[in-house]
PDB file of C-alpha atoms in Angstrom:
ATOM      1  CA  MET A   1     -23.332   0.221  30.938  1.00  0.00           C
ATOM      2  CA  ALA A   2     -20.221  -0.440  33.298  1.00  0.00           C
ATOM      3  CA  GLU A   3     -16.829  -0.955  31.859  1.00  0.00           C
ATOM      4  CA  ALA A   4     -16.712  -4.622  32.920  1.00  0.00           C
ATOM      5  CA  SER A   5     -19.931  -5.406  30.959  1.00  0.00           C
ATOM      6  CA  PHE A   6     -18.418  -4.205  27.609  1.00  0.00           C
ATOM      7  CA  ALA A   7     -15.751  -6.990  27.682  1.00  0.00           C
ATOM      8  CA  SER A   8     -18.411  -9.583  27.628  1.00  0.00           C
ATOM      9  CA  VAL A   9     -19.962  -7.941  24.468  1.00  0.00           C
ATOM     10  CA  ARG A  10     -16.866  -8.189  22.395  1.00  0.00           C
ATOM     11  CA  LYS A  11     -16.912 -10.663  19.781  1.00  0.00           C
ATOM     12  CA  PRO A  12     -13.555 -12.809  19.500  1.00  0.00           C
ATOM     13  CA  THR A  13     -11.561 -12.499  16.246  1.00  0.00           C
ATOM     14  CA  ASN A  14     -10.433 -15.378  14.225  1.00  0.00           C
ATOM     15  CA  ARG A  15      -7.680 -13.417  12.577  1.00  0.00           C
ATOM     16  CA  PRO A  16      -4.261 -15.238  12.111  1.00  0.00           C
ATOM     17  CA  LYS A  17      -1.558 -13.734  14.422  1.00  0.00           C
ATOM     18  CA  PRO A  18       1.092 -11.650  12.735  1.00  0.00           C
ATOM     19  CA  ILE A  19       4.251 -13.605  11.822  1.00  0.00           C
ATOM     20  CA  THR A  20       7.505 -12.229  13.055  1.00  0.00           C
ATOM     21  CA  CYS A  21       9.942 -14.879  11.840  1.00  0.00           C
ATOM     22  CA  GLY A  22      12.456 -14.033   9.021  1.00  0.00           C
ATOM     23  CA  ILE A  23      10.906 -16.304   6.495  1.00  0.00           C
ATOM     24  CA  VAL A  24       7.802 -14.193   5.796  1.00  0.00           C
ATOM     25  CA  ASP A  25       8.372 -10.914   7.474  1.00  0.00           C
ATOM     26  CA  GLY A  26       7.441  -8.078   5.064  1.00  0.00           C
ATOM     27  CA  SER A  27       9.984  -5.776   6.323  1.00  0.00           C
ATOM     28  CA  THR A  28      12.663  -8.338   5.716  1.00  0.00           C
ATOM     29  CA  LEU A  29      11.492  -8.655   2.056  1.00  0.00           C
ATOM     30  CA  TRP A  30      11.529  -4.958   1.490  1.00  0.00           C
ATOM     31  CA  VAL A  31      15.079  -4.497   3.110  1.00  0.00           C
ATOM     32  CA  GLY A  32      16.290  -7.056   0.801  1.00  0.00           C
ATOM     33  CA  LEU A  33      14.826  -5.378  -2.233  1.00  0.00           C
ATOM     34  CA  SER A  34      15.944  -2.052  -1.238  1.00  0.00           C
ATOM     35  CA  LYS A  35      19.508  -3.091  -1.891  1.00  0.00           C
ATOM     36  CA  VAL A  36      18.879  -4.729  -5.156  1.00  0.00           C
ATOM     37  CA  GLN A  37      20.749  -3.072  -8.225  1.00  0.00           C
ATOM     38  CA  THR A  38      19.184  -4.914 -11.238  1.00  0.00           C
ATOM     39  CA  GLN A  39      15.750  -6.196 -12.482  1.00  0.00           C
ATOM     40  CA  ALA A  40      17.123  -9.696 -12.626  1.00  0.00           C
ATOM     41  CA  GLN A  41      18.369  -9.609  -8.861  1.00  0.00           C
ATOM     42  CA  ALA A  42      14.853  -8.241  -8.052  1.00  0.00           C
ATOM     43  CA  LYS A  43      13.104 -11.087  -9.838  1.00  0.00           C
ATOM     44  CA  LYS A  44      15.488 -13.557  -8.170  1.00  0.00           C
ATOM     45  CA  ARG A  45      14.855 -12.303  -4.496  1.00  0.00           C
ATOM     46  CA  LEU A  46      11.019 -12.004  -5.118  1.00  0.00           C
ATOM     47  CA  LEU A  47      10.922 -15.691  -6.646  1.00  0.00           C
ATOM     48  CA  LYS A  48      13.352 -16.948  -3.621  1.00  0.00           C
ATOM     49  CA  TRP A  49      10.962 -15.403  -1.166  1.00  0.00           C
ATOM     50  CA  CYS A  50       7.816 -16.709  -2.601  1.00  0.00           C
ATOM     51  CA  ALA A  51       9.365 -20.345  -2.566  1.00  0.00           C
ATOM     52  CA  LYS A  52      10.039 -19.795   1.231  1.00  0.00           C
ATOM     53  CA  VAL A  53       6.484 -18.778   1.891  1.00  0.00           C
ATOM     54  CA  ARG A  54       5.107 -21.735   0.016  1.00  0.00           C
ATOM     55  CA  ARG A  55       7.411 -24.290   1.758  1.00  0.00           C
ATOM     56  CA  SER A  56       6.128 -22.673   4.962  1.00  0.00           C
ATOM     57  CA  ALA A  57       2.579 -23.818   4.401  1.00  0.00           C
ATOM     58  CA  LEU A  58       1.188 -20.449   5.287  1.00  0.00           C
ATOM     59  CA  THR A  59      -2.071 -20.359   3.397  1.00  0.00           C
ATOM     60  CA  TRP A  60      -3.220 -16.765   3.992  1.00  0.00           C
ATOM     61  CA  PHE A  61      -0.504 -15.663   1.734  1.00  0.00           C
ATOM     62  CA  ASP A  62      -1.840 -17.445  -1.292  1.00  0.00           C
ATOM     63  CA  PRO A  63      -3.886 -14.632  -2.810  1.00  0.00           C
ATOM     64  CA  PHE A  64      -0.877 -12.368  -2.599  1.00  0.00           C
ATOM     65  CA  LEU A  65       1.468 -14.948  -4.035  1.00  0.00           C
ATOM     66  CA  LYS A  66      -1.090 -15.393  -6.868  1.00  0.00           C
ATOM     67  CA  THR A  67      -1.024 -11.620  -7.486  1.00  0.00           C
ATOM     68  CA  LEU A  68       2.792 -11.431  -7.062  1.00  0.00           C
ATOM     69  CA  THR A  69       3.248 -13.962  -9.824  1.00  0.00           C
ATOM     70  CA  LYS A  70       0.688 -12.602 -12.150  1.00  0.00           C
ATOM     71  CA  TRP A  71       2.329  -9.227 -12.138  1.00  0.00           C
ATOM     72  CA  LEU A  72       5.983 -10.147 -11.513  1.00  0.00           C
ATOM     73  CA  ALA A  73       7.303  -8.711 -14.872  1.00  0.00           C
ATOM     74  CA  GLU A  74       5.400  -5.233 -14.002  1.00  0.00           C
ATOM     75  CA  ILE A  75       6.693  -5.177 -10.455  1.00  0.00           C
ATOM     76  CA  VAL A  76      10.243  -6.005 -11.464  1.00  0.00           C
ATOM     77  CA  ASN A  77      10.110  -3.124 -13.962  1.00  0.00           C
ATOM     78  CA  TYR A  78      10.245  -0.627 -11.007  1.00  0.00           C
ATOM     79  CA  PHE A  79      13.918  -1.585 -10.502  1.00  0.00           C
ATOM     80  CA  ALA A  80      14.868  -0.555 -13.735  1.00  0.00           C
ATOM     81  CA  GLU A  81      14.812   3.202 -12.927  1.00  0.00           C
ATOM     82  CA  ARG A  82      12.957   3.181  -9.610  1.00  0.00           C
ATOM     83  CA  ARG A  83      10.246   5.554 -10.513  1.00  0.00           C
ATOM     84  CA  SER A  84       6.581   5.332  -9.460  1.00  0.00           C
ATOM     85  CA  SER A  85       3.305   6.947 -10.147  1.00  0.00           C
ATOM     86  CA  GLY A  86       2.853   7.692  -6.451  1.00  0.00           C
ATOM     87  CA  PHE A  87       2.525  11.384  -6.758  1.00  0.00           C
ATOM     88  CA  VAL A  88      -0.253  11.122  -9.388  1.00  0.00           C
ATOM     89  CA  GLU A  89      -1.931   8.440  -7.450  1.00  0.00           C
ATOM     90  CA  GLY A  90      -1.822  10.566  -4.295  1.00  0.00           C
ATOM     91  CA  LEU A  91      -3.340  13.487  -6.143  1.00  0.00           C
ATOM     92  CA  ASN A  92      -6.226  11.488  -7.746  1.00  0.00           C
ATOM     93  CA  ASN A  93      -7.012  10.188  -4.189  1.00  0.00           C
ATOM     94  CA  LYS A  94      -7.166  13.731  -2.971  1.00  0.00           C
ATOM     95  CA  ILE A  95      -9.438  14.791  -5.668  1.00  0.00           C
ATOM     96  CA  LYS A  96     -11.798  11.850  -5.064  1.00  0.00           C
ATOM     97  CA  THR A  97     -11.919  12.489  -1.599  1.00  0.00           C
ATOM     98  CA  LEU A  98     -12.692  16.323  -2.134  1.00  0.00           C
ATOM     99  CA  LYS A  99     -15.525  15.242  -4.460  1.00  0.00           C
ATOM    100  CA  ARG A 100     -17.063  12.885  -2.005  1.00  0.00           C
ATOM    101  CA  ARG A 101     -16.670  15.564   0.639  1.00  0.00           C
ATOM    102  CA  CYS A 102     -17.999  18.505  -1.304  1.00  0.00           C
ATOM    103  CA  TYR A 103     -21.040  16.957  -2.845  1.00  0.00           C
ATOM    104  CA  GLY A 104     -23.616  19.490  -3.632  1.00  0.00           C
ATOM    105  CA  ILE A 105     -21.232  22.281  -4.495  1.00  0.00           C
ATOM    106  CA  GLY A 106     -22.948  24.283  -7.148  1.00  0.00           C
ATOM    107  CA  ARG A 107     -20.225  26.023  -8.940  1.00  0.00           C
ATOM    108  CA  VAL A 108     -16.974  24.603 -10.398  1.00  0.00           C
ATOM    109  CA  ALA A 109     -14.896  27.252  -9.341  1.00  0.00           C
ATOM    110  CA  THR A 110     -15.726  26.567  -5.754  1.00  0.00           C
ATOM    111  CA  LEU A 111     -14.517  22.976  -6.151  1.00  0.00           C
ATOM    112  CA  PHE A 112     -11.340  24.113  -7.521  1.00  0.00           C
ATOM    113  CA  GLN A 113     -10.880  26.710  -4.792  1.00  0.00           C
ATOM    114  CA  ARG A 114     -11.371  23.946  -2.229  1.00  0.00           C
ATOM    115  CA  LEU A 115      -8.923  21.793  -4.098  1.00  0.00           C
ATOM    116  CA  TYR A 116      -6.284  24.723  -4.139  1.00  0.00           C
ATOM    117  CA  LEU A 117      -6.698  24.952  -0.390  1.00  0.00           C
ATOM    118  CA  ASP A 118      -6.162  21.317   0.268  1.00  0.00           C
ATOM    119  CA  LEU A 119      -3.172  20.935  -1.742  1.00  0.00           C
ATOM    120  CA  ASN A 120      -1.441  24.031  -0.490  1.00  0.00           C
ATOM    121  CA  VAL A 121      -2.355  23.812   3.298  1.00  0.00           C
ATOM    122  CA  ILE A 122       0.627  21.891   4.087  1.00  0.00           C
ATOM    123  CA  LYS A 123       2.975  24.246   2.262  1.00  0.00           C
ATOM    124  CA  LEU A 124       1.273  27.427   3.941  1.00  0.00           C
ATOM    125  CA  ALA A 125       1.599  25.740   7.430  1.00  0.00           C
ATOM    126  CA  LEU A 126       5.399  24.950   6.821  1.00  0.00           C
ATOM    127  CA  ASP A 127       6.092  28.692   5.890  1.00  0.00           C
TER     128      ASP A 127
END
């Protein structure tokens, strides 16, 4: 098939275009939160941003706003000490990926050798 005929095969997407205005720009939200010192300030800024999004009548943010409202107390807790479980979550993801990739390995020792290699390959490459 020629390149020109591929264009006619593509289906149009009905996805909304990304919003770049300051009202709902995700990067603007994060930059504002990175300067926050207390949990109260974080909660205030998040609620203020939610109010701006609701006033803008953007309906595709509704699921996110619902989740944010439901878990607001837990999300704001991050700002108490700015710690997260990112390392543990990343390690769990690597292990799950390895289990899918190495399905059928007969010995547990081989699985742990593979895990050791996957976790240390970056360290070895940097040395």
